[in-house]
Short mmCIF file of C-alpha atoms in Angstrom, two decimals:
data_model
loop_
_atom_site.label_atom_id
_atom_site.label_comp_id
_atom_site.label_asym_id
_atom_site.label_seq_id
_atom_site.Cartn_x
_atom_site.Cartn_y
_atom_site.Cartn_z
CA MET A 1 216.39 129.46 126.57
CA THR A 2 219.61 127.91 127.87
CA LYS A 3 217.83 126.58 130.93
CA ASN A 4 215.13 124.94 128.82
CA THR A 5 217.77 123.44 126.55
CA ASN A 6 219.71 122.03 129.47
CA SER A 7 216.50 120.60 130.90
CA LEU A 8 215.66 118.90 127.60
CA LEU A 9 219.17 117.47 127.27
CA LYS A 10 219.04 116.13 130.84
CA SER A 11 215.66 114.52 130.14
CA LEU A 12 216.99 113.07 126.89
CA TRP A 13 220.03 111.64 128.66
CA ALA A 14 217.91 110.21 131.50
CA THR A 15 215.56 108.57 128.97
CA ALA A 16 218.46 107.12 127.01
CA CYS A 17 220.02 105.74 130.22
CA ARG A 18 216.67 104.25 131.17
CA GLU A 19 216.44 102.56 127.77
CA CYS A 20 219.97 101.20 128.13
CA GLY A 21 218.92 99.61 131.41
CA LEU A 22 215.87 98.02 129.76
CA MET A 23 217.97 96.73 126.89
CA ARG A 24 220.53 95.26 129.28
CA HIS A 25 217.89 93.25 131.14
CA ASP A 26 215.84 92.14 128.11
CA ALA A 27 217.53 89.46 126.01
CA MET A 28 215.29 90.30 123.04
CA TYR A 29 217.42 93.35 122.22
CA ALA A 30 220.72 91.49 122.29
CA VAL A 31 219.32 88.62 120.22
CA CYS A 32 217.53 90.69 117.55
CA LEU A 33 219.92 93.64 117.30
CA VAL A 34 223.27 91.86 117.68
CA LEU A 35 223.26 88.05 117.67
CA PHE A 36 220.84 87.30 114.81
CA PRO A 37 222.25 90.00 112.47
CA ILE A 38 225.77 88.63 112.93
CA LEU A 39 224.59 85.05 112.34
CA VAL A 40 222.59 86.07 109.26
CA THR A 41 225.56 87.93 107.80
CA ILE A 42 227.89 84.96 108.27
CA PHE A 43 225.27 82.49 107.02
CA PHE A 44 224.47 84.21 103.72
CA THR A 45 228.01 85.28 102.87
CA THR A 46 229.40 81.79 103.51
CA LEU A 47 226.46 80.04 101.83
CA MET A 48 227.45 81.66 98.54
CA GLY A 49 231.13 81.95 99.34
CA GLU A 50 232.17 80.30 96.06
CA GLY A 51 230.54 83.07 94.07
CA GLN A 52 228.23 80.75 92.13
CA PRO A 53 227.15 77.09 92.38
CA GLU A 54 229.82 74.58 91.41
CA ASP A 55 229.86 70.87 90.50
CA MET A 56 226.10 70.57 90.08
CA PRO A 57 225.25 66.92 89.36
CA ILE A 58 224.27 65.99 85.80
CA GLY A 59 224.06 62.70 83.90
CA VAL A 60 224.99 61.37 80.48
CA VAL A 61 223.13 58.90 78.26
CA ASP A 62 225.81 57.72 75.83
CA LEU A 63 224.39 55.23 73.33
CA ASP A 64 227.07 56.07 70.75
CA ARG A 65 229.95 54.76 72.88
CA SER A 66 232.59 56.25 70.60
CA SER A 67 235.76 58.19 71.29
CA THR A 68 233.91 61.36 70.23
CA SER A 69 231.08 60.84 72.73
CA ARG A 70 233.52 59.99 75.53
CA ASN A 71 235.51 63.15 74.75
CA ILE A 72 232.31 65.22 74.93
CA SER A 73 231.47 63.68 78.32
CA ARG A 74 234.95 64.47 79.68
CA ARG A 75 234.77 68.06 78.46
CA LEU A 76 231.35 68.52 80.03
CA ASP A 77 232.68 67.16 83.32
CA SER A 78 235.55 69.66 83.24
CA PHE A 79 233.21 72.67 83.37
CA GLN A 80 233.18 74.54 86.67
CA SER A 81 229.43 74.51 87.19
CA SER A 82 228.70 70.90 86.17
CA ARG A 83 229.90 67.47 87.24
CA VAL A 84 228.97 64.21 85.52
CA VAL A 85 227.94 61.94 88.38
CA ALA A 86 226.26 59.09 86.51
CA ARG A 87 225.92 57.44 83.10
CA TYR A 88 222.59 55.89 82.23
CA GLU A 89 221.59 53.19 79.75
CA SER A 90 218.42 54.94 78.60
CA VAL A 91 216.63 58.26 78.59
CA GLU A 92 213.99 56.74 80.84
CA GLU A 93 216.52 56.01 83.60
CA ALA A 94 217.99 59.51 83.36
CA ARG A 95 214.54 61.09 83.43
CA LYS A 96 213.59 59.20 86.60
CA ALA A 97 216.89 60.23 88.22
CA MET A 98 216.13 63.86 87.41
CA GLN A 99 212.61 63.51 88.84
CA ARG A 100 214.06 62.07 92.05
CA GLY A 101 216.31 65.13 92.35
CA GLU A 102 219.56 63.20 91.88
CA ILE A 103 220.65 65.27 88.85
CA TYR A 104 219.71 68.66 87.41
CA GLY A 105 219.91 67.54 83.78
CA PHE A 106 221.38 65.02 81.37
CA LEU A 107 222.95 64.92 77.92
CA TYR A 108 221.68 62.37 75.38
CA MET A 109 223.99 61.17 72.60
CA PRO A 110 222.18 58.72 70.26
CA LYS A 111 223.65 55.65 68.63
CA GLY A 112 225.63 56.41 65.47
CA MET A 113 226.14 60.07 66.39
CA SER A 114 229.87 60.23 65.61
CA SER A 115 229.56 58.45 62.23
CA ASN A 116 226.67 60.73 61.26
CA LEU A 117 228.76 63.75 62.32
CA LEU A 118 231.66 62.73 60.11
CA ALA A 119 229.25 62.09 57.23
CA SER A 120 227.63 65.52 57.72
CA ARG A 121 224.18 64.01 58.30
CA GLN A 122 223.37 66.36 61.19
CA PRO A 123 222.63 63.97 64.04
CA LYS A 124 220.63 65.26 67.00
CA MET A 125 222.32 65.50 70.40
CA SER A 126 219.69 66.34 73.00
CA PHE A 127 219.91 67.69 76.51
CA TYR A 128 217.26 67.89 79.21
CA TYR A 129 217.34 70.03 82.33
CA THR A 130 215.03 71.00 85.17
CA MET A 131 213.93 74.58 85.77
CA SER A 132 212.41 73.91 89.19
CA SER A 133 215.54 75.69 90.40
CA LEU A 134 216.11 78.75 88.21
CA THR A 135 219.81 79.19 88.99
CA ALA A 136 220.75 75.52 88.70
CA GLY A 137 218.70 75.03 85.55
CA SER A 138 220.19 78.10 83.85
CA LEU A 139 223.79 77.13 84.62
CA VAL A 140 223.32 73.49 83.58
CA TYR A 141 221.62 74.62 80.38
CA ARG A 142 224.52 76.95 79.61
CA ASP A 143 227.13 74.19 80.04
CA MET A 144 225.28 71.59 77.97
CA LYS A 145 224.50 74.07 75.22
CA THR A 146 228.16 75.12 75.15
CA ILE A 147 229.45 71.55 74.89
CA SER A 148 226.97 70.81 72.09
CA THR A 149 228.14 73.85 70.15
CA LEU A 150 231.81 72.99 70.71
CA ALA A 151 231.27 69.42 69.50
CA SER A 152 229.67 70.65 66.29
CA ALA A 153 232.43 73.23 65.76
CA ALA A 154 235.15 70.61 66.30
CA VAL A 155 233.72 68.40 63.55
CA GLY A 156 233.34 71.38 61.22
CA GLN A 157 236.92 72.42 61.90
CA ALA A 158 238.23 68.91 61.13
CA THR A 159 236.21 68.73 57.92
CA MET A 160 237.39 72.11 56.65
CA LYS A 161 241.01 71.31 57.49
CA ALA A 162 240.72 68.12 55.42
CA LYS A 163 239.53 70.25 52.52
CA GLY A 164 242.60 72.51 52.82
CA ALA A 165 241.14 75.60 54.55
CA ASN A 166 243.45 77.63 56.76
CA ASP A 167 242.71 78.72 60.36
CA GLY A 168 241.45 82.16 59.35
CA GLN A 169 238.98 80.73 56.86
CA ILE A 170 237.81 78.12 59.36
CA MET A 171 237.14 80.68 62.12
CA ALA A 172 235.39 83.04 59.70
CA PHE A 173 233.07 80.19 58.74
CA LEU A 174 232.45 78.80 62.22
CA GLN A 175 232.15 82.18 63.94
CA PRO A 176 231.28 84.85 61.37
CA ILE A 177 230.51 87.39 64.14
CA GLN A 178 232.87 87.55 67.09
CA VAL A 179 231.19 88.59 70.34
CA ASP A 180 233.09 90.97 72.63
CA LEU A 181 231.33 90.53 76.01
CA HIS A 182 231.78 92.93 78.94
CA GLN A 183 230.01 92.29 82.28
CA ILE A 184 230.11 95.62 84.05
CA SER A 185 230.91 95.81 87.79
CA ASN A 186 230.66 92.06 88.46
CA PRO A 187 232.62 90.31 85.67
CA TYR A 188 232.86 87.02 87.60
CA THR A 189 229.06 86.71 87.97
CA ASN A 190 229.49 86.37 91.71
CA TYR A 191 226.08 85.53 93.18
CA ASN A 192 227.35 86.46 96.62
CA VAL A 193 227.75 90.05 95.45
CA TYR A 194 224.29 90.04 93.86
CA LEU A 195 222.30 88.46 96.68
CA SER A 196 224.06 89.04 100.02
CA THR A 197 223.93 92.80 99.49
CA MET A 198 220.13 92.54 99.38
CA LEU A 199 219.29 89.62 101.68
CA VAL A 200 221.38 90.69 104.67
CA PRO A 201 220.19 94.34 104.73
CA GLY A 202 216.64 93.07 104.26
CA VAL A 203 216.90 90.83 107.31
CA LEU A 204 218.55 93.63 109.30
CA MET A 205 215.61 95.88 108.43
CA LEU A 206 213.22 93.16 109.56
CA PHE A 207 214.85 93.05 112.99
CA MET A 208 214.84 96.85 113.24
CA PHE A 209 211.13 96.97 112.37
CA LEU A 210 210.31 94.39 115.01
CA VAL A 211 212.52 95.74 117.80
CA THR A 212 211.19 99.27 117.35
CA ALA A 213 207.58 98.13 117.61
CA TYR A 214 208.50 95.78 120.46
CA SER A 215 210.23 98.49 122.49
CA MET A 216 207.17 100.76 122.22
CA GLY A 217 204.74 97.95 122.93
CA THR A 218 206.47 96.75 126.07
CA GLU A 219 205.97 100.18 127.64
CA LEU A 220 202.22 99.60 127.43
CA LYS A 221 202.34 95.87 128.16
CA PHE A 222 204.28 96.25 131.40
CA SER A 223 202.57 99.53 132.41
CA ARG A 224 205.80 101.53 132.14
CA SER A 225 204.52 104.23 129.79
CA ASN A 226 203.86 106.84 132.48
CA ASP A 227 207.31 106.28 133.96
CA TRP A 228 208.81 106.63 130.47
CA LEU A 229 207.05 109.95 129.86
CA SER A 230 207.88 111.17 133.35
CA THR A 231 211.58 110.50 132.78
CA ALA A 232 211.34 112.52 129.56
CA GLY A 233 209.67 115.46 131.30
CA ASP A 234 206.28 114.51 129.79
CA ASN A 235 207.65 115.45 126.37
CA ILE A 236 206.85 112.77 123.77
CA VAL A 237 209.53 114.05 121.38
CA VAL A 238 212.22 113.70 124.05
CA ALA A 239 210.77 110.35 125.13
CA VAL A 240 210.94 108.92 121.59
CA ALA A 241 214.37 110.38 120.88
CA GLY A 242 215.80 109.07 124.15
CA LYS A 243 214.32 105.61 123.63
CA MET A 244 215.59 105.28 120.06
CA LEU A 245 219.08 106.70 120.67
CA PRO A 246 220.59 103.50 122.19
CA GLN A 247 218.86 101.28 119.61
CA THR A 248 220.08 103.48 116.75
CA THR A 249 223.62 103.37 118.08
CA VAL A 250 223.62 99.56 118.25
CA SER A 251 221.96 99.19 114.83
CA LEU A 252 224.41 101.60 113.21
CA ALA A 253 227.34 99.71 114.71
CA ILE A 254 225.98 96.42 113.31
CA MET A 255 225.23 97.98 109.92
CA TYR A 256 228.66 99.54 109.58
CA GLY A 257 230.24 96.32 110.85
CA TYR A 258 228.40 94.42 108.10
CA MET A 259 229.68 96.89 105.51
CA ALA A 260 233.24 96.65 106.82
CA TYR A 261 233.01 92.87 106.62
CA ILE A 262 231.72 92.53 103.06
CA TYR A 263 233.67 95.43 101.54
CA GLY A 264 236.81 95.30 103.64
CA ILE A 265 237.28 91.57 104.29
CA LEU A 266 235.32 89.87 101.49
CA HIS A 267 236.29 92.61 99.01
CA PHE A 268 232.89 93.09 97.41
CA PRO A 269 233.12 95.78 94.69
CA CYS A 270 232.58 99.21 96.20
CA PRO A 271 233.75 101.93 93.80
CA GLY A 272 231.27 104.42 95.29
CA GLY A 273 233.50 105.27 98.24
CA LEU A 274 233.26 105.53 102.02
CA GLY A 275 231.07 108.63 102.15
CA VAL A 276 228.20 107.06 100.20
CA LEU A 277 228.47 103.90 102.33
CA LEU A 278 228.18 105.82 105.60
CA LEU A 279 225.26 107.92 104.36
CA THR A 280 223.39 104.91 102.97
CA GLY A 281 223.86 102.93 106.19
CA LEU A 282 222.60 105.85 108.29
CA LEU A 283 219.54 106.37 106.06
CA MET A 284 218.76 102.66 106.12
CA VAL A 285 218.79 102.43 109.93
CA LEU A 286 216.80 105.63 110.47
CA SER A 287 214.21 104.74 107.82
CA ALA A 288 213.69 101.24 109.26
CA GLU A 289 213.22 102.58 112.78
CA GLY A 290 211.01 105.39 111.51
CA PHE A 291 208.77 102.93 109.69
CA GLY A 292 208.49 100.65 112.73
CA MET A 293 207.61 103.59 114.95
CA PHE A 294 205.06 104.85 112.44
CA VAL A 295 203.31 101.48 112.28
CA PHE A 296 203.12 101.30 116.07
CA GLY A 297 201.75 104.85 116.19
CA LEU A 298 198.98 103.91 113.75
CA MET A 299 198.01 100.81 115.77
CA PRO A 300 199.36 101.06 119.37
CA SER A 301 199.31 97.32 119.90
CA MET A 302 202.50 95.35 120.17
CA ARG A 303 200.99 92.25 118.58
CA MET A 304 199.38 94.03 115.60
CA SER A 305 202.26 96.40 114.92
CA MET A 306 204.87 93.61 115.01
CA SER A 307 202.70 91.51 112.69
CA VAL A 308 202.40 94.35 110.17
CA CYS A 309 206.14 95.04 110.37
CA SER A 310 206.90 91.35 109.76
CA LEU A 311 204.58 91.23 106.75
CA TRP A 312 206.02 94.42 105.28
CA ALA A 313 209.60 93.21 105.72
CA VAL A 314 208.86 89.86 104.05
CA LEU A 315 207.13 91.55 101.12
CA SER A 316 210.20 93.77 100.74
CA PHE A 317 212.22 90.80 99.40
CA SER A 318 209.80 90.50 96.48
CA MET A 319 209.49 94.23 95.82
CA VAL A 320 213.21 95.05 95.98
CA GLY A 321 213.75 94.05 92.33
CA THR A 322 216.48 91.39 92.48
CA ALA A 323 214.32 88.32 91.86
CA PHE A 324 212.07 90.11 89.34
CA PRO A 325 212.78 93.59 87.94
CA VAL A 326 210.46 96.26 89.31
CA LEU A 327 210.27 97.97 85.90
CA SER A 328 208.76 94.76 84.48
CA MET A 329 206.02 94.61 87.12
CA ASP A 330 202.52 95.99 86.68
CA ALA A 331 202.17 99.75 87.06
CA SER A 332 200.33 99.31 90.37
CA LEU A 333 203.14 97.18 91.80
CA GLN A 334 205.75 99.66 90.57
CA ALA A 335 203.93 102.38 92.50
CA LEU A 336 203.63 100.10 95.55
CA SER A 337 207.39 99.46 95.55
CA TRP A 338 207.92 103.04 96.72
CA LEU A 339 206.41 102.08 100.08
CA PHE A 340 209.25 99.68 100.94
CA PRO A 341 212.45 101.16 102.47
CA LEU A 342 214.52 98.17 101.28
CA ARG A 343 213.71 99.02 97.65
CA HIS A 344 215.16 102.52 98.03
CA TYR A 345 218.24 101.25 99.84
CA PHE A 346 218.92 98.73 97.08
CA VAL A 347 218.53 101.29 94.28
CA ILE A 348 221.01 103.59 96.03
CA TYR A 349 223.36 100.63 96.47
CA GLN A 350 223.15 99.65 92.81
CA THR A 351 223.48 103.22 91.57
CA SER A 352 226.09 104.87 93.76
CA ILE A 353 227.91 102.08 95.64
CA PHE A 354 228.04 99.23 93.11
CA ASN A 355 228.27 101.27 89.89
CA ASP A 356 229.83 104.52 91.20
CA TYR A 357 227.26 106.79 89.58
CA PRO A 358 226.64 110.17 91.27
CA LEU A 359 224.34 110.08 94.27
CA ALA A 360 222.28 112.71 92.48
CA ASP A 361 221.13 109.98 90.06
CA ALA A 362 219.31 108.33 92.97
CA TRP A 363 218.19 111.48 94.75
CA THR A 364 214.51 110.48 94.75
CA HIS A 365 215.35 107.33 96.69
CA VAL A 366 217.52 109.28 99.14
CA VAL A 367 214.57 111.59 99.75
CA ALA A 368 212.27 108.57 100.14
CA LEU A 369 214.47 107.06 102.88
CA ALA A 370 214.63 110.43 104.62
CA ALA A 371 210.83 110.60 104.43
CA PHE A 372 210.53 107.18 106.09
CA ALA A 373 212.86 108.39 108.84
CA THR A 374 210.62 111.41 109.52
CA LEU A 375 207.30 109.52 109.39
CA PRO A 376 207.03 109.33 113.22
CA ILE A 377 206.52 113.11 113.34
CA ILE A 378 203.03 112.54 111.95
CA ILE A 379 201.96 110.16 114.69
CA LEU A 380 203.74 111.65 117.73
CA PRO A 381 200.55 113.23 119.17
CA LYS A 382 198.65 109.94 118.80
CA LEU A 383 201.58 108.02 120.28
CA GLY A 384 201.70 110.37 123.27
CA ASN A 385 197.98 109.96 123.82
CA ALA A 386 198.32 106.18 123.63
CA MET A 387 201.08 106.11 126.20
CA ARG A 388 199.03 108.27 128.59
CA ASN A 389 195.61 106.70 128.22
CA TYR A 390 195.66 103.30 126.49
CA VAL A 391 195.31 100.11 128.48
CA TYR A 392 197.15 97.05 127.21
CA ILE A 393 194.85 94.27 125.98
CA PRO A 394 196.51 90.84 125.65
#
C-alpha cells in the first residue's frame, strides 16, 4: 500500500512538474492566468473609483430669468451627481443637445414661474432626462426631482412664515411624515462595491474556463497526450490532478490577491471575515476549473470546448442577478441560473461576506459550487479514452 502510494505521489509530482514546464514556455498561461486578471481588476476598480458617477452634464432652460430661477439653477449645479454645463433659449435646443448626447437631461422653468409661485397659482416646472443609460438617467432624475421639491417647499415655507406660523408648524405641514432611511451594508451607494465584486470574479472565471479547456486541448493538438498519460503512470486521475495543480495554485494566488486588494487596500465592506473569504475563493477556483474540464470531457475538441466555455461565462453576467434580479425572472430562467458557477459565488458573497449572515444560509450554493468542482469525475473515463485514441482535427 505504501509503495503504491509513493508511486502515485511520484507520478503526480512528475506530471505537475511537466505542466509547470509547459506553462513556462506557453505565454497563454501567463497572459490569461496572471496578466489579464490583474489588468481587469485594476481597470474595473479604478473605473468606478469615485463610488458613483459625478458631475454628469445637464442643461437648464430658464425662461423666467428671475432670482428664484437662478437660485434653483445654482442649487442644482451644487449636487454631487449633476453639473449644469449649458443654458438653452428653448426646449427645442435642449432636446437636440440631449439627442446628440451632450447632456443627460435638462430642467425647464417657464416664463412667470416665480410670480406664479408667490401667487400660489401652481406653475409647472418640467424636467426631461434620458434613460438610454439606466444609471445616469436615474441619478439625474433624482437630482432634478429633489430640486423641484425643494423649490416648492421653500416657497411654502416663506408663505407660512408670512402668515405667522412657527418652524414646527411649517415642517409638520411641508413634511407630515418624516422618512428615516437606512441603507444596509453600503450606505454610500458605492457602485464600485456593487459591480466590481461581480464583474472581476466573472472575468476571472472566464479565463479559468478557457485555460482549463485550452490546457486539455493542446495535449491532443500537439500530440502530447500519450506522453502526458505516460508521465502519470497511465492513470487519468493522476494525470488530471497533476495537470491542474499548478494552474490551481496560480489561480488561487490571483484570486486571493484580488480579495486582499479590494478588502485590504480599497476597504470594501467585508464583515463576513477571513475564513468565509478563503473558502469562497477556493470554491470559486475549483468550480470554474471543474466546469471547464467537464465541458472538454463532453466534447474533446479545443475549439468547441473553448467556445462553449466562452458562451457560458458571458451568459453568467446576465444570470448572476445584479443587472436584473433572478427572483424576478421567469421560472425557467430561475432554474437555469443554477447552472452558472458565478451565480452561486455571488449569492455566497452577498449572504456571508457582504451581509455577514451565517454561511448556513447559503449552504445550497456552497454545495452547488462543490458539485461543479467534482463534475470532472463523471467524464474521467471518456477523457482518458479521448487522450488515448482521439486524433486532433483542426
